[in-house]
mmCIF file of C-alpha atoms in Angstrom:
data_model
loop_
_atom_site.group_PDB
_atom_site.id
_atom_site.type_symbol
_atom_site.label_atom_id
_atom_site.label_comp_id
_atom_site.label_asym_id
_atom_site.label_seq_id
_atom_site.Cartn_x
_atom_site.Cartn_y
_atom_site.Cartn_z
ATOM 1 C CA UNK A 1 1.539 -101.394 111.814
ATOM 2 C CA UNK A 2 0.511 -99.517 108.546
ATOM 3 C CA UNK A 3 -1.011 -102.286 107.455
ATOM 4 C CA UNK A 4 -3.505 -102.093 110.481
ATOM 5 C CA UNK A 5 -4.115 -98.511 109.771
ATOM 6 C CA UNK A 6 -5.384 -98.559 106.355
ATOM 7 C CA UNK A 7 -7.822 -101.534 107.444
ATOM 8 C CA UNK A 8 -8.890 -99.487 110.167
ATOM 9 C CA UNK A 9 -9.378 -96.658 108.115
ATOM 10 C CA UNK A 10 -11.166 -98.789 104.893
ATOM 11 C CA UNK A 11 -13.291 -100.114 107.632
ATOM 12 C CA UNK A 12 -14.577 -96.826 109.078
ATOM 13 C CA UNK A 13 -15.226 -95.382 105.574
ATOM 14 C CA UNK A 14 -17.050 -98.603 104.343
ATOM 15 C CA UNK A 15 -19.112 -98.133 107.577
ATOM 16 C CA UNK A 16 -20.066 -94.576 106.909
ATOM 17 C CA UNK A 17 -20.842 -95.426 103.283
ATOM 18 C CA UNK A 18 -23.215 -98.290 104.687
ATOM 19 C CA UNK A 19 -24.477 -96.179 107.404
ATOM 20 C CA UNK A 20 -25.291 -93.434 104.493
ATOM 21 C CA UNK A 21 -26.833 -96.176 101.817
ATOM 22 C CA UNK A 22 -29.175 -96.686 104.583
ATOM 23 C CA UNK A 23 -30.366 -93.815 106.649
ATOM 24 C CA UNK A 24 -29.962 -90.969 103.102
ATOM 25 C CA UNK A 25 -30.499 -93.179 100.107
ATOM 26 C CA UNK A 26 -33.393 -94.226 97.946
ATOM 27 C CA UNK A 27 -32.217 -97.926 99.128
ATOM 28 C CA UNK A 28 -32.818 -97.325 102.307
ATOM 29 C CA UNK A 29 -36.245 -95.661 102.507
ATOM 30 C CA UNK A 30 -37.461 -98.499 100.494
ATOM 31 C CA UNK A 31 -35.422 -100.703 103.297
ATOM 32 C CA UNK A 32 -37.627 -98.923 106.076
ATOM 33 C CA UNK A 33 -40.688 -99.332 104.028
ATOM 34 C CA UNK A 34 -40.265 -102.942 103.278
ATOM 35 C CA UNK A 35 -39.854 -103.260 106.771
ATOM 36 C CA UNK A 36 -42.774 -101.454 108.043
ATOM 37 C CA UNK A 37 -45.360 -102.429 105.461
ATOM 38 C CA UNK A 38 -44.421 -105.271 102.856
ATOM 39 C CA UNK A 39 -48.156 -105.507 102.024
ATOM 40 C CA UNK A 40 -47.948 -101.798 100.853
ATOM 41 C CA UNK A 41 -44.802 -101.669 98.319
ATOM 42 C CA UNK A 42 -46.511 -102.367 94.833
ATOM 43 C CA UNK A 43 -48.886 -100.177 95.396
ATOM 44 C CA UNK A 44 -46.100 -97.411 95.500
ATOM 45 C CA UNK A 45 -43.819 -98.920 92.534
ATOM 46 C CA UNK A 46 -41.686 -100.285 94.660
ATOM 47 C CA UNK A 47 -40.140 -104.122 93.798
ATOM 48 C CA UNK A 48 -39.140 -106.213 97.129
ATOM 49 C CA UNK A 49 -37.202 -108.401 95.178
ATOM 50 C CA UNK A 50 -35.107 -105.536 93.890
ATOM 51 C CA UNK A 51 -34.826 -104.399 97.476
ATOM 52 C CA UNK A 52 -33.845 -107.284 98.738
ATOM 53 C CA UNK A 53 -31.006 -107.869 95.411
ATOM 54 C CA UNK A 54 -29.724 -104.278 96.622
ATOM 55 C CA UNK A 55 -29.162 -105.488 100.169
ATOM 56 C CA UNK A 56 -27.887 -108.825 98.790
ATOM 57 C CA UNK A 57 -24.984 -106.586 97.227
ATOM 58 C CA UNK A 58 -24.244 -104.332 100.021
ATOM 59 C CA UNK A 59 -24.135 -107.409 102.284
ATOM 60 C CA UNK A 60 -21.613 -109.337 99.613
ATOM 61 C CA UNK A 61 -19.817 -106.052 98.826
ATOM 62 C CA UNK A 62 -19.446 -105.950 103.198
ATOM 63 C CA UNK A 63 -18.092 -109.524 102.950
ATOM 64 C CA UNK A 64 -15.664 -108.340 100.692
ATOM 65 C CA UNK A 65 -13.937 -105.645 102.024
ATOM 66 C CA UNK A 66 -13.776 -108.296 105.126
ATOM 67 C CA UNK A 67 -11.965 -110.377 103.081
ATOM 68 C CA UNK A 68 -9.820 -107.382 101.729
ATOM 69 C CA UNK A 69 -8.912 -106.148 105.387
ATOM 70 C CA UNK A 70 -8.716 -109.901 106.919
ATOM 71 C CA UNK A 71 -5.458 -110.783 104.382
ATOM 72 C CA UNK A 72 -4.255 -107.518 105.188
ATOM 73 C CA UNK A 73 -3.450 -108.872 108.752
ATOM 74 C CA UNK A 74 -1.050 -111.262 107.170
ATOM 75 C CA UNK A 75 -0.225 -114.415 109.545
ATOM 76 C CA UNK A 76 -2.658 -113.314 112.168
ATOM 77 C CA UNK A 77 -4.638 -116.599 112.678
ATOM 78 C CA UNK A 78 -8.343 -116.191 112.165
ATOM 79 C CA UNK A 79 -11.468 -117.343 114.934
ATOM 80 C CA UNK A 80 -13.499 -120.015 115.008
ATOM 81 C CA UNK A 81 -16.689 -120.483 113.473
ATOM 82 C CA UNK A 82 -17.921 -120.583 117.694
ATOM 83 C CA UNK A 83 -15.743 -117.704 118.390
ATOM 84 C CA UNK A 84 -17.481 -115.624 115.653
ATOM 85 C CA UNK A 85 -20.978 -116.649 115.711
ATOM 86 C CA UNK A 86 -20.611 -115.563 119.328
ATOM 87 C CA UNK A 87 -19.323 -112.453 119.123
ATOM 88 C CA UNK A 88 -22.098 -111.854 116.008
ATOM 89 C CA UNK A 89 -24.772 -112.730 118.559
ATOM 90 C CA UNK A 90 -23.021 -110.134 121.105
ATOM 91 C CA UNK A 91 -22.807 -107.357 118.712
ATOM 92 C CA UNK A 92 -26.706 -108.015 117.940
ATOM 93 C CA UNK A 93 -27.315 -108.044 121.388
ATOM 94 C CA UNK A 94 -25.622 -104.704 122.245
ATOM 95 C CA UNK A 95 -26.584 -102.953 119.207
ATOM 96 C CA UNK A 96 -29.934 -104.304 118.169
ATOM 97 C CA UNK A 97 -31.084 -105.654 115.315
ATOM 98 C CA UNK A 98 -33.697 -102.762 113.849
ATOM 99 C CA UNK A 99 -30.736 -101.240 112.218
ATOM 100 C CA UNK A 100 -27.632 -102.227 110.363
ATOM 101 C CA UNK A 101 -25.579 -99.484 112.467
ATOM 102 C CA UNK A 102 -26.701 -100.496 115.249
ATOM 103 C CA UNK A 103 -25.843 -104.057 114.734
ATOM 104 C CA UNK A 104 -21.976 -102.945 113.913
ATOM 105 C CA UNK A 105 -21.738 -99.821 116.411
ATOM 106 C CA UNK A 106 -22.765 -103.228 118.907
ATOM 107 C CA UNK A 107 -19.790 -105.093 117.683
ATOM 108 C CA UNK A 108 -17.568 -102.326 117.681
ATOM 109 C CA UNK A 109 -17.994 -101.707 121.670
ATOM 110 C CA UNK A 110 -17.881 -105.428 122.604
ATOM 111 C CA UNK A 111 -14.645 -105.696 120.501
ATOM 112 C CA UNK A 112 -13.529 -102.217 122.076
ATOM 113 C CA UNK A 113 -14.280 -103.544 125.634
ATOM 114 C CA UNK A 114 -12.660 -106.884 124.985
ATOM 115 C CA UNK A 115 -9.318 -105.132 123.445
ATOM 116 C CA UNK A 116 -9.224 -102.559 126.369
ATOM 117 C CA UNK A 117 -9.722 -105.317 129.088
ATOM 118 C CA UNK A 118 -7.049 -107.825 127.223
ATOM 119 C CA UNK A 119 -4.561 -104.410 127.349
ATOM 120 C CA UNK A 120 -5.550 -103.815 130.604
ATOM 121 C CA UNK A 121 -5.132 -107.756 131.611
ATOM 122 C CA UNK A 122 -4.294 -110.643 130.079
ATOM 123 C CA UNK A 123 -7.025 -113.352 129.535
ATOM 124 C CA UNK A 124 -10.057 -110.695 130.448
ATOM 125 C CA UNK A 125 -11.377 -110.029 127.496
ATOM 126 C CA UNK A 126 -13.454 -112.690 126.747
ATOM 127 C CA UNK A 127 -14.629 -111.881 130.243
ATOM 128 C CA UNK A 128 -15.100 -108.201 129.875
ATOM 129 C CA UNK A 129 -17.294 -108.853 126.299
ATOM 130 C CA UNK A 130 -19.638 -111.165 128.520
ATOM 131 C CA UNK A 131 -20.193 -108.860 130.970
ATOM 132 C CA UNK A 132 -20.896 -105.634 129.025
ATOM 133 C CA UNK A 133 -23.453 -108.287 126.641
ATOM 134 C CA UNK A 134 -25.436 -108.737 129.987
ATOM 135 C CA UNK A 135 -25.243 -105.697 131.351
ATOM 136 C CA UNK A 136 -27.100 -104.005 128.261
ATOM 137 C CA UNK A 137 -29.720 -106.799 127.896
ATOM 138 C CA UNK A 138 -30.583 -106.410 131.498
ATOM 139 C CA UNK A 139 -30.805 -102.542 131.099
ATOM 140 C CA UNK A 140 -33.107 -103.175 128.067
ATOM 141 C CA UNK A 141 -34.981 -105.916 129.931
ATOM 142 C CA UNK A 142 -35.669 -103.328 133.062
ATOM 143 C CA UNK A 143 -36.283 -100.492 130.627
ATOM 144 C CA UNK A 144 -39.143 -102.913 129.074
ATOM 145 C CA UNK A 145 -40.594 -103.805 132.097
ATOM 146 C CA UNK A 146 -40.082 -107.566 131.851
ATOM 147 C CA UNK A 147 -38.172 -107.346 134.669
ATOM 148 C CA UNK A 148 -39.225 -105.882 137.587
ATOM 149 C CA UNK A 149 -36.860 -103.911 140.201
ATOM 150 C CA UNK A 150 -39.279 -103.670 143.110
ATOM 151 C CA UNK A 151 -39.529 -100.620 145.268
ATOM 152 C CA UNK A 152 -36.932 -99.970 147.949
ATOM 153 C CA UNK A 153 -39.597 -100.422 150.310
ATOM 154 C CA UNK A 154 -41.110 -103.512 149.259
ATOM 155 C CA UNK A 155 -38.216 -104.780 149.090
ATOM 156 C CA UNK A 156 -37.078 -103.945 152.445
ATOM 157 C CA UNK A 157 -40.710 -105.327 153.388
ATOM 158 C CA UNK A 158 -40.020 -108.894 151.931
ATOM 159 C CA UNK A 159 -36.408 -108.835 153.554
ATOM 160 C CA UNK A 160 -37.282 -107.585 156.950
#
């Protein structure tokens, strides 16, 4: 429906304006700096409580527009605190957590995966959110090392 459009669209623009608060702004940098050394921010003028007040807003003003687009949906009945506390851990997983955009470009493939596989079939998605969840953390465990794919030859060695 319209309705669904213009929540779409709100939500895309309220992620770019996020995405540029973070990665252009003056908020940001001092974000990134906070982050990287705390110790070092009154030595440069910088205020972590301010920081952290500006973040405070962004995150309320985010919780907002939530609200805005969730009664947009009308008589669509909302999740469960489970339902979204898991899918919040999934998006983390997928995205990351050393970024905001990460985090929500995360949620936005699980919930892209789960839609496509609940179009595709009926009672997959769940499923389909799962398996894409463990397929990235194993990639990221392999790609750390903390799991080890042995060599096609050891391998065979322990087999054979």
């Amino acid at each position: 429906t319209w309705a669904e459009v213009v929540a779409l669209a709100c939500g895309v623009v309220a992620l770019g304006l996020l995405a540029l608060l973070v990665a252009r702004g003056r908020t940001g940098l001092r974000l990134k700096a906070e982050r990287d050394a705390p110790e070092l921010l009154p030595l440069v003028g910088v205020d972590p409580v301010r920081v952290e007040a500006r973040m405070a807003g962004a995150r309320a003003a985010a919780g907002t527009i939530g609200g805005l687009l969730l009664s947009v949906s009308g008589s669509v009945p909302g999740a469960g605190l489970d339902d979204v506390g898991l899918r919040a851990g999934e998006a983390f997983l997928v995205g990351g957590t050393s970024r905001p955009t990460g985090a929500l470009a995360g949620g936005v493939a699980v919930e892209l995966t789960r839609a496509l596989a609940e179009r595709a079939r009926e009672g997959w998605g769940p499923a389909a959110g799962h398996v894409l969840t463990l397929l990235v953390v194993t990639a990221r465990l392999v790609r750390s090392r903390l799991i080890r794919v042995p060599e096609p030859e050891v391998l065979e060695e322990q087999l054979g």
